[in-house]
Coordinates of C-alpha atoms and ligand atoms in Angstrom, one line a residue:
X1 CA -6.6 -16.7 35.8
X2 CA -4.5 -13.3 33.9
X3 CA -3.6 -14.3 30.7
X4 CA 0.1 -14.4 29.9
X5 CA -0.2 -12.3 27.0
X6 CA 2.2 -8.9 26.6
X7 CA 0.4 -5.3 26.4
X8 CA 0.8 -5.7 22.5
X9 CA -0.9 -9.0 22.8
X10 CA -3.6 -7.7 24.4
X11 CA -4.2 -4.9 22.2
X12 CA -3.9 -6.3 19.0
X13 CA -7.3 -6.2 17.5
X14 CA -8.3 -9.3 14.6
X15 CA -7.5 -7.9 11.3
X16 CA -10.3 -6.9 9.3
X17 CA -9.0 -8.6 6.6
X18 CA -9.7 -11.8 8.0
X19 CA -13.3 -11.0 8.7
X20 CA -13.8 -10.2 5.0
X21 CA -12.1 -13.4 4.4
X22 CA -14.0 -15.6 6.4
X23 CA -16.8 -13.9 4.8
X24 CA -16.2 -14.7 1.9
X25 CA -15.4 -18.2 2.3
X26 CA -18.4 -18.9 4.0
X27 CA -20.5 -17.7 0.8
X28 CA -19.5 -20.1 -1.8
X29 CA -20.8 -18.1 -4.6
X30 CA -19.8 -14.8 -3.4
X31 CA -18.7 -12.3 -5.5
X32 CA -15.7 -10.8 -3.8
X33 CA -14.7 -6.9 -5.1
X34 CA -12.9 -6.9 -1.8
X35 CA -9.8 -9.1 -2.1
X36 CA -6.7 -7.0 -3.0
X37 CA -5.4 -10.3 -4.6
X38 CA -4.0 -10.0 -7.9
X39 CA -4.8 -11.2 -11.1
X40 CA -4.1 -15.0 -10.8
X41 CA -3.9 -15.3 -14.8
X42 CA -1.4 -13.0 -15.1
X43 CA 0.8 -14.6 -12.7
X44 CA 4.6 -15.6 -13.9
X45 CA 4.2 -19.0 -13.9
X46 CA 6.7 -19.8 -16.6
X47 CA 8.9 -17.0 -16.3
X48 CA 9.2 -18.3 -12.4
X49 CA 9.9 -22.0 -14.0
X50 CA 12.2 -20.9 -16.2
X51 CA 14.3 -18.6 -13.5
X52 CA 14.0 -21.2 -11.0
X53 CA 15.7 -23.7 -12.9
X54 CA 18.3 -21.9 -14.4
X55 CA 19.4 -21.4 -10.3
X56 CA 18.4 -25.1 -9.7
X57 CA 20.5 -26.6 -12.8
X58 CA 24.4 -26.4 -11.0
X59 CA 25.5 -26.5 -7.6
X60 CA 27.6 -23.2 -8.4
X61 CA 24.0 -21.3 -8.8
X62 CA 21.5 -23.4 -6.4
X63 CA 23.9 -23.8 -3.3
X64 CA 24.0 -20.1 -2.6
X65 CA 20.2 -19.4 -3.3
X66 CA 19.6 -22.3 -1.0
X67 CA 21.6 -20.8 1.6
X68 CA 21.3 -18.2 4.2
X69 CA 22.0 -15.0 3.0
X70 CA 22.4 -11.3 4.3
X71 CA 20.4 -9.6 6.6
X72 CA 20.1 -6.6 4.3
X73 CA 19.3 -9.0 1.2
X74 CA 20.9 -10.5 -1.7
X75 CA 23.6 -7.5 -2.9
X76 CA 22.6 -8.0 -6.3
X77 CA 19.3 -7.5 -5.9
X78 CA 20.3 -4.9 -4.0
X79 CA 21.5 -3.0 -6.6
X80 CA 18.9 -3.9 -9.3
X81 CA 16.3 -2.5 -7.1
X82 CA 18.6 0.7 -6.4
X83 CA 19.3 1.3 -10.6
X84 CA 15.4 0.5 -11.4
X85 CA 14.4 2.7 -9.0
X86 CA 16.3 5.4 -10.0
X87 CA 15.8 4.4 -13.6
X88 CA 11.7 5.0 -13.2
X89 CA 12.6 8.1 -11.2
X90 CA 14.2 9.2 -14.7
X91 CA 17.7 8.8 -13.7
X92 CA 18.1 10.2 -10.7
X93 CA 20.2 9.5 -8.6
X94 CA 19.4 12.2 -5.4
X95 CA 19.0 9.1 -2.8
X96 CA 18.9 5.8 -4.5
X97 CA 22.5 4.0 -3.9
X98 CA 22.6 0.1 -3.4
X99 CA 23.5 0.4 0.1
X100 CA 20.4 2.5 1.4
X101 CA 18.3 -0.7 0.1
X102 CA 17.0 -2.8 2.3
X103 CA 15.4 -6.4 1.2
X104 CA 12.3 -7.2 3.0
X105 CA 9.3 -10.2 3.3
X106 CA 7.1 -7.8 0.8
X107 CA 6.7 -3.7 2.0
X108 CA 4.4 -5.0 5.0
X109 CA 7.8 -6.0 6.9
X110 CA 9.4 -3.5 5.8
X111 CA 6.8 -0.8 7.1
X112 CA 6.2 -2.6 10.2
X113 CA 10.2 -2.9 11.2
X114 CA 10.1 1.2 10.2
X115 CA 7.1 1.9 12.9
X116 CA 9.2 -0.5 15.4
X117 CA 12.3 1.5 14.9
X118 CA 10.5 4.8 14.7
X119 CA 8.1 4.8 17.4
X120 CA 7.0 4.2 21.0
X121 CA 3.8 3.6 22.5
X122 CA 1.6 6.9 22.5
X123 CA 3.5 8.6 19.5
X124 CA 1.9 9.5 16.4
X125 CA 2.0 9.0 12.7
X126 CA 0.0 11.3 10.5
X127 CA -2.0 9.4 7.6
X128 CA -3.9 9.9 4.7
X129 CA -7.7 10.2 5.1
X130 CA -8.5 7.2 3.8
X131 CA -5.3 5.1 3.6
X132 CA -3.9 1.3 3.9
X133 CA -5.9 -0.5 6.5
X134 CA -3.5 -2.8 7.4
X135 CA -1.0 0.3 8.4
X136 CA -3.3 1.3 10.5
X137 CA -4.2 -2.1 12.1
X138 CA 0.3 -1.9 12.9
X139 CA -0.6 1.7 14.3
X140 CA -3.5 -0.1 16.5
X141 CA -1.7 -2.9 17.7
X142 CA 1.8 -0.6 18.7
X143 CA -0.2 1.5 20.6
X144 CA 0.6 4.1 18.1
X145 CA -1.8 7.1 17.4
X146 CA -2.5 8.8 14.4
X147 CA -4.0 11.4 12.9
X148 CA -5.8 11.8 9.4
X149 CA -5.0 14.2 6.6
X150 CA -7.6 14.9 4.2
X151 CA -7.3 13.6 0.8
X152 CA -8.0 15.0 -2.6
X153 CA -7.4 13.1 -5.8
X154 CA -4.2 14.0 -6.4
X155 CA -2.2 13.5 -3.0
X156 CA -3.3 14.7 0.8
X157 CA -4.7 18.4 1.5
X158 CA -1.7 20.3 2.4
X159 CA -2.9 23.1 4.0
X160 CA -4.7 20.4 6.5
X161 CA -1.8 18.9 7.1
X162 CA -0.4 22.4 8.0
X163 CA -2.9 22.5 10.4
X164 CA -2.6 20.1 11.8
X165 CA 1.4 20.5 12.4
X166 CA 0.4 23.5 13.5
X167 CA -2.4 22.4 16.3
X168 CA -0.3 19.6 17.6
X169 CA 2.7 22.2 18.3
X170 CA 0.3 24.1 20.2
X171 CA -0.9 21.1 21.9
X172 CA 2.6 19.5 23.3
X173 CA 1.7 16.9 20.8
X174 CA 4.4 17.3 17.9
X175 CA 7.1 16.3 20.0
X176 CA 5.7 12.8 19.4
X177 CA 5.0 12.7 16.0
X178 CA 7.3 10.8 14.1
X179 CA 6.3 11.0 10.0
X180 CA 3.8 11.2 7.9
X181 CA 2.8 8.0 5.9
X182 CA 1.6 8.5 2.6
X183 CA 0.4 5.8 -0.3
X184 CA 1.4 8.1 -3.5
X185 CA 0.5 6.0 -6.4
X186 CA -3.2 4.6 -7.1
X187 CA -3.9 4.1 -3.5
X188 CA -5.5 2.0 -1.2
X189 CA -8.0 2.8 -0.9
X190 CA -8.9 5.5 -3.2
X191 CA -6.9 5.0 -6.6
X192 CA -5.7 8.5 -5.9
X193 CA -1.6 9.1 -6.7
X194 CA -0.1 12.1 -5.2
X195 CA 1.3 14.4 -7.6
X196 CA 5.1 15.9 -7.3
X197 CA 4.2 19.3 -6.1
X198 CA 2.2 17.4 -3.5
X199 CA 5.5 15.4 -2.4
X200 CA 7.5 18.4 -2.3
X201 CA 4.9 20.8 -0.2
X202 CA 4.6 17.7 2.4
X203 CA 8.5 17.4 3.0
X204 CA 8.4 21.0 3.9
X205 CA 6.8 21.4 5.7
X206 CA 7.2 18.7 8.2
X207 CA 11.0 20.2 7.7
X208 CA 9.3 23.5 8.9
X209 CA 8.1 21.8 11.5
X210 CA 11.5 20.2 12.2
X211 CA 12.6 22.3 15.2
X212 CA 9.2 22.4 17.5
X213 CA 9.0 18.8 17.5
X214 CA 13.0 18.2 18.5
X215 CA 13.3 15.5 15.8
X216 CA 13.5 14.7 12.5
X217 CA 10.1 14.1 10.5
X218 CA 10.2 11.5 8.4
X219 CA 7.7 11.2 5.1
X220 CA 7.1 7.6 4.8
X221 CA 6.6 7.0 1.0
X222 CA 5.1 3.5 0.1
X223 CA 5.3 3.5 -3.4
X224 CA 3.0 -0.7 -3.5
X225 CA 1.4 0.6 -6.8
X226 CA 3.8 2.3 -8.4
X227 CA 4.2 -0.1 -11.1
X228 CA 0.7 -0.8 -11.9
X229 CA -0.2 2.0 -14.2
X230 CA -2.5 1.4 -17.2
X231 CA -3.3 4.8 -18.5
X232 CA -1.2 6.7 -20.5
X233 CA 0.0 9.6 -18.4
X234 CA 3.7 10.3 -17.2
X235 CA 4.9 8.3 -14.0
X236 CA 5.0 10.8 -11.3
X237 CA 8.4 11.0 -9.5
X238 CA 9.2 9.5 -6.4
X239 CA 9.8 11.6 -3.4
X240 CA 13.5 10.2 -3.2
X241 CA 14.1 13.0 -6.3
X242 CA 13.3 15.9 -3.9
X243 CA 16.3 17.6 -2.2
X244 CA 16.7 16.6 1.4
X245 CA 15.2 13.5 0.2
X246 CA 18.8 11.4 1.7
X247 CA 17.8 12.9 5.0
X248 CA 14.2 12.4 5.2
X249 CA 12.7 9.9 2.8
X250 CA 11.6 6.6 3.8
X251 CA 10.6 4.4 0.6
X252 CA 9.0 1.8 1.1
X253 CA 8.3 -0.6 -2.4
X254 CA 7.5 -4.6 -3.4
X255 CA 7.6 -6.7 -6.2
X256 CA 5.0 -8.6 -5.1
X257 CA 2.6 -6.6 -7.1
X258 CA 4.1 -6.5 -10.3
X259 CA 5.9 -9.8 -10.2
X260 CA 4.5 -12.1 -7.8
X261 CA 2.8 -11.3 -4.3
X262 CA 3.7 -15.9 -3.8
X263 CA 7.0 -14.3 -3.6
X264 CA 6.4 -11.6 -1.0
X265 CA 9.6 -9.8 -2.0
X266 CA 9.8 -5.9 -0.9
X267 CA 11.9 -3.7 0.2
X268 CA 12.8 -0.1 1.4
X269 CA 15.5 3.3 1.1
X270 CA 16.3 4.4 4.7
X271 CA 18.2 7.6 6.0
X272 CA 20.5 6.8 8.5
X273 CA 20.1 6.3 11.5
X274 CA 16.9 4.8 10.7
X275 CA 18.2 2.1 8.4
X276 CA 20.8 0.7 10.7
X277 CA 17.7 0.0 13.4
X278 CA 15.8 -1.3 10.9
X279 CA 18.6 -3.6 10.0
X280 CA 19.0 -4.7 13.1
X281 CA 15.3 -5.3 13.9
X282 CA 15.1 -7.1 10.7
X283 CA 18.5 -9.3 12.3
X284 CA 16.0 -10.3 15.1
X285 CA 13.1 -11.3 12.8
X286 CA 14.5 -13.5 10.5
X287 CA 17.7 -12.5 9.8
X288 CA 17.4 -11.8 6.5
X289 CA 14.4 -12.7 3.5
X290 CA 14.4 -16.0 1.8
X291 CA 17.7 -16.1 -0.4
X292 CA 15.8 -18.5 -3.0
X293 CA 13.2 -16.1 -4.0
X294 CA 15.6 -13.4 -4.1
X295 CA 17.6 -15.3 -6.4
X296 CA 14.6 -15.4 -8.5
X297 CA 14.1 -11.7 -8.5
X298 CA 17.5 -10.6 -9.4
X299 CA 17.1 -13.6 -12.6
X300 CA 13.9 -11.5 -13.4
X301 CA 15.3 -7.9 -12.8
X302 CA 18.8 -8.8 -14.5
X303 CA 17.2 -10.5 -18.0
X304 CA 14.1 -8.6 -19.6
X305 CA 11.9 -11.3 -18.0
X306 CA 10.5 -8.5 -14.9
X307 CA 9.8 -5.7 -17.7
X308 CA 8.0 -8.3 -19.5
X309 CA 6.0 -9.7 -16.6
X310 CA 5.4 -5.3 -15.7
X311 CA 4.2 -5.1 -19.5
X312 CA 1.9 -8.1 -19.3
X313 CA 0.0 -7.3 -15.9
X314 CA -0.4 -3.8 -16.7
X315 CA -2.5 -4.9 -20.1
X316 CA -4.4 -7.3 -18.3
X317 CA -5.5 -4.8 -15.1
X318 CA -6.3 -2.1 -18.0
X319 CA -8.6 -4.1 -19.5
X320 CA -9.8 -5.0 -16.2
X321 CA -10.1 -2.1 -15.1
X322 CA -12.3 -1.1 -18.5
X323 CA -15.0 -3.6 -17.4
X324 CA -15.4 -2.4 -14.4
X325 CA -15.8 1.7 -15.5
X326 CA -18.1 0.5 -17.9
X327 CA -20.3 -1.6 -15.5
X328 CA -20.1 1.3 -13.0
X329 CA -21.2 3.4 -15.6
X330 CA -24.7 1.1 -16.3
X331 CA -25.3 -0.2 -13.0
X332 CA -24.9 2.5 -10.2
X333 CA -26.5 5.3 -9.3
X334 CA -25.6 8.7 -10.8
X335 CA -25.6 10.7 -7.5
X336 CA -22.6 7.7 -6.4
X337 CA -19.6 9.5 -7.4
X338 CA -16.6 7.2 -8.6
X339 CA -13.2 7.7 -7.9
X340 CA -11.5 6.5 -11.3
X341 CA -7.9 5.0 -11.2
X342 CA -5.4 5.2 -13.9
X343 CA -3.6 1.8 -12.4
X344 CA -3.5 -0.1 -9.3
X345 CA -6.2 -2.4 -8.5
X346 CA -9.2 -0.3 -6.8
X347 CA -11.3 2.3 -7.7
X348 CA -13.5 4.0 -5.0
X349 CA -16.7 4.9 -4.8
X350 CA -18.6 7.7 -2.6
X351 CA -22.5 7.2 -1.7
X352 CA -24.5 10.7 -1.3
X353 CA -23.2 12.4 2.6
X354 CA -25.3 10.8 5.3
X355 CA -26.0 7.2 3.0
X356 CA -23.9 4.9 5.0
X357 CA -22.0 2.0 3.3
X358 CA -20.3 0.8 6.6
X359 CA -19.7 -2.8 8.2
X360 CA -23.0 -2.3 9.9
X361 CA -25.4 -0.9 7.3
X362 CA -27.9 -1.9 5.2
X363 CA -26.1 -1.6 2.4
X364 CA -23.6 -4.0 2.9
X365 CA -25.8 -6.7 4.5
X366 CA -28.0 -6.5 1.5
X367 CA -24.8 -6.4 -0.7
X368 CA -23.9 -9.8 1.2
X369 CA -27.3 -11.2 0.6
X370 CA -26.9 -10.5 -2.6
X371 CA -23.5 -12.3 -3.0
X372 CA -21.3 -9.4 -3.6
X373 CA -18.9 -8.2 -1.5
X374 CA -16.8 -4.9 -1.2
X375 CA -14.3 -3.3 1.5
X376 CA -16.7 -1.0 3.4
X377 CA -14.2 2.5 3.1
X378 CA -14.8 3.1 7.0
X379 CA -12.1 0.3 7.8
X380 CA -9.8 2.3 6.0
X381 CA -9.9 5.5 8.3
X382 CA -7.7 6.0 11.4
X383 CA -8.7 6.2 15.0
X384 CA -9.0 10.2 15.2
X385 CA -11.1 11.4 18.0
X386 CA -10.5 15.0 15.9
X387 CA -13.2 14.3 13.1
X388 CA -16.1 11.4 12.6
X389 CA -15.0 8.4 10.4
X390 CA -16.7 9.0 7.3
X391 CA -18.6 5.7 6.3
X392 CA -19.7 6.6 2.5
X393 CA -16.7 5.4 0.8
X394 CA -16.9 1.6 -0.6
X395 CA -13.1 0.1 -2.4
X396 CA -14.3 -1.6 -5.2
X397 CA -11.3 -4.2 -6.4
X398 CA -10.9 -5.2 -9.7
X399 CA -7.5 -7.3 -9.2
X400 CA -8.5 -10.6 -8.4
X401 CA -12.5 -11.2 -10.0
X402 CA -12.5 -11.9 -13.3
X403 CA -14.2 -9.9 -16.1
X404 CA -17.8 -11.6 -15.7
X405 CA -17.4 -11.9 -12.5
X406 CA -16.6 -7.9 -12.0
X407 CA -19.4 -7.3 -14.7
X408 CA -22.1 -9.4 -12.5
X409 CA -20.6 -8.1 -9.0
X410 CA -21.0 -4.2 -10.0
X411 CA -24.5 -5.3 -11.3
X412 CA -25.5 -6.7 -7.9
X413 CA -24.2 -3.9 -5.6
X414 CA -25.8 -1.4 -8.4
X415 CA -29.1 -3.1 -7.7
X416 CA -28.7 -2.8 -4.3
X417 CA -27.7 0.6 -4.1
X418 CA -30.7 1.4 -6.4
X419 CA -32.9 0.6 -3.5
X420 CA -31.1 3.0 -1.0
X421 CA -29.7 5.7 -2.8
X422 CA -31.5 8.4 -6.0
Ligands
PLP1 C1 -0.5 0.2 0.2 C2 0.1 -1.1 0.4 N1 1.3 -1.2 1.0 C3 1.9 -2.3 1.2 C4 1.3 -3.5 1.0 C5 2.0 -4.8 1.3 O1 2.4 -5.5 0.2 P1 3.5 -6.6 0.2 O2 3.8 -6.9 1.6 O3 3.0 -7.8 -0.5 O4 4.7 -5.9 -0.5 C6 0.0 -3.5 0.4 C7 -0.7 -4.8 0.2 O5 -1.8 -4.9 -0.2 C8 -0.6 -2.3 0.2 O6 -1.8 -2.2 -0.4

């Protein structure tokens, strides 16, 4: 018998996430430089308990967080999230009002409500080269193609992505393009954040690009990381301070990095008409995120208790993040160049051209062997007959491991890589 699946039933593929999972529970004393977890030590557990009963001690408080709320989110929270956005973004205030914000179940809602109201089977999202793989597994299972745009350490290569603009006008194909997704600050995969000028040249020219296509071009800014920064450079703006920003801009951001990913609270800035679909996509999901662990938020954002909990994880993943440079830096291979990240929770690493550190090589078998496990970087590249996915790149996480267990799991995949690469 047919099943009764849909065409999106079909086609979703299994996450690769869950293979690395599964993986890893099958191994019980696997090291896993895979998970993008977060540091489970540095997780608000008092801070939550605290928050949680102050909204649980009177009715007046705990009857409304245990209600239903609003589709768009809790208004409060609302506006916290629109004033500390544009607070990081050094006051600006170019695109970042209170009723733009929309309050999501963490950024991967949020970006997978955008690609619903954004695009149709067969149109296209341009990507970073590597980026997110979990976008891309949205873009696989909508039947929506992309395209990858090389990237350098600081942000994507622009004058590829003119290129590209310009081949798919040629083609017929720009017509169903739709935006350009980008992961601007210490990315996944890559720990690469994409500086200002980088932001700005990007919006142009998909604006140049504007009138061939017959639509607007969205850049999709998801900004998961943002917050995360250990080294001591200057936050980078966020494309929201550019002008035409209102118009174009769609920010996608989550506090379940540097608060609590248990609470899977996100959210997004939308143009119109964009955010009024997404609104009402969001009404047929779930009508709204749950109200208690908004209230929780808006307790965190409103007292000093989130800027504290920001503080706290950021020492914690710098230190982290130390171990792991300096176990890098004794265990691997010279010719293995390392992709460095001044926050977030990954750094990357690139084998010699033509040494392959994909699902299917010897590398990562032996890695597994060995009890050590790492995201092979292939999974992070799009489905682009245009180029071959490179398979070099390994994400190496240091998030969720602890110290020794970062230090041992570097010292593994060093030995292994020992054997395969000079
Ligand atoms: C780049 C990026 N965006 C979005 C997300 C989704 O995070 P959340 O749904 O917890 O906000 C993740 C999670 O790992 C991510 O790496």
């Amino acid at each position: 018998m047919k099943t009764a699946l849909s065409a999106l039933g079909k086609r979703t593929a299994p996450p690769a996430i869950s293979w690395l999972m599964k993986t890893a529970l099958a191994r019980p004393k696997l090291i896993s430089l895979a998970a993008g977890f977060t540091d489970n030590a540095s997780l608000p557990v008092e801070l939550s308990r605290r928050l949680l009963n102050e909204i649980l001690r009177s009715p007046k408080t705990g009857q409304p967080a245990l209600q239903y709320g609003t589709t768009a989110g809790e208004p409060r929270l609302r506006a916290l999230t629109a004033s500390h956005l544009q607070k990081l973004d050094g006051g600006h205030d170019r695109a970042h009002s209170a009723e733009r914000v929309i309050i999501t179940g963490g950024s991967q809602q949020f970006l997978y409500m955008t690609l619903e109201a954004l695009c149709d089977e067969g149109d296209l999202i341009l990507v970073e080269d590597p980026t997110y793989f979990v976008f891309l597994s949205i873009l696989q299972s909508c039947g929506i193609k992309a395209r990858g745009v090389k990237l350098e350490r600081d942000g994507l290569d622009l004058a590829h992505l003119e290129k590209i603009l310009t081949q798919l006008k040629k083609s017929g194909e720009l017509r169903r393009v739709k935006g350009l997704y980008l992961v601007t600050y210490f990315q996944n995969p890559t720990g690469a954040t994409t500086s200002l000028a980088k932001k700005r040249g990007a919006l142009k020219l998909l604006k140049r690009f504007e009138r061939a296509a017959g639509h607007p071009l969205y850049l999709i800014e998801d900004a998961a990381y943002r917050e995360l920064r250990f080294d001591h450079g200057e936050d980078v703006p966020t494309a929201l301070t550019l002008p035409g920003a209102k118009q174009r801009v769609i920010y996608a951001g989550t506090y379940s990095k540097p608060f609590a990913t248990g609470a899977r609270i996100g959210f997004g800035m939308l143009p119109e008409p964009v955010y009024t679909a997404v609104l009402r996509i969001k009404g047929n999901h779930d009508f709204g995120t749950a109200n208690l662990l908004q209230h929780l938020l808006t307790r965190a954002l409103a007292g000093s208790g989130y800027d504290q909990q920001v503080a706290k994880v950021q020492k914690n993943y710098a230190r982290k993040a130390r171990v792991m440079k300096r176990a890098l830096a004794e265990h691997f291979p010279a010719s293995v160049e390392i992709w460095e990240s001044g926050g977030g929770l990954y750094f990357w690493a690139r084998l010699p051209k033509g040494v392959s550190a994909g699902v299917h090589s010897k590398i990562f078998q032996a890695a597994l062997k060995n009890d050590v496990l790492y995201v092979p970087g292939e999974l992070c590249y799009a489905d682009d007959a245009t180029r071959r996915k490179p398979d070099n790149g390994m994400r190496l996480s240091f998030g969720s491991a602890s110290e020794a267990n970062i230090r041992e799991g570097i010292r593994r995949l060093g030995a292994v890589l020992r054997k395969f690469v000079k």
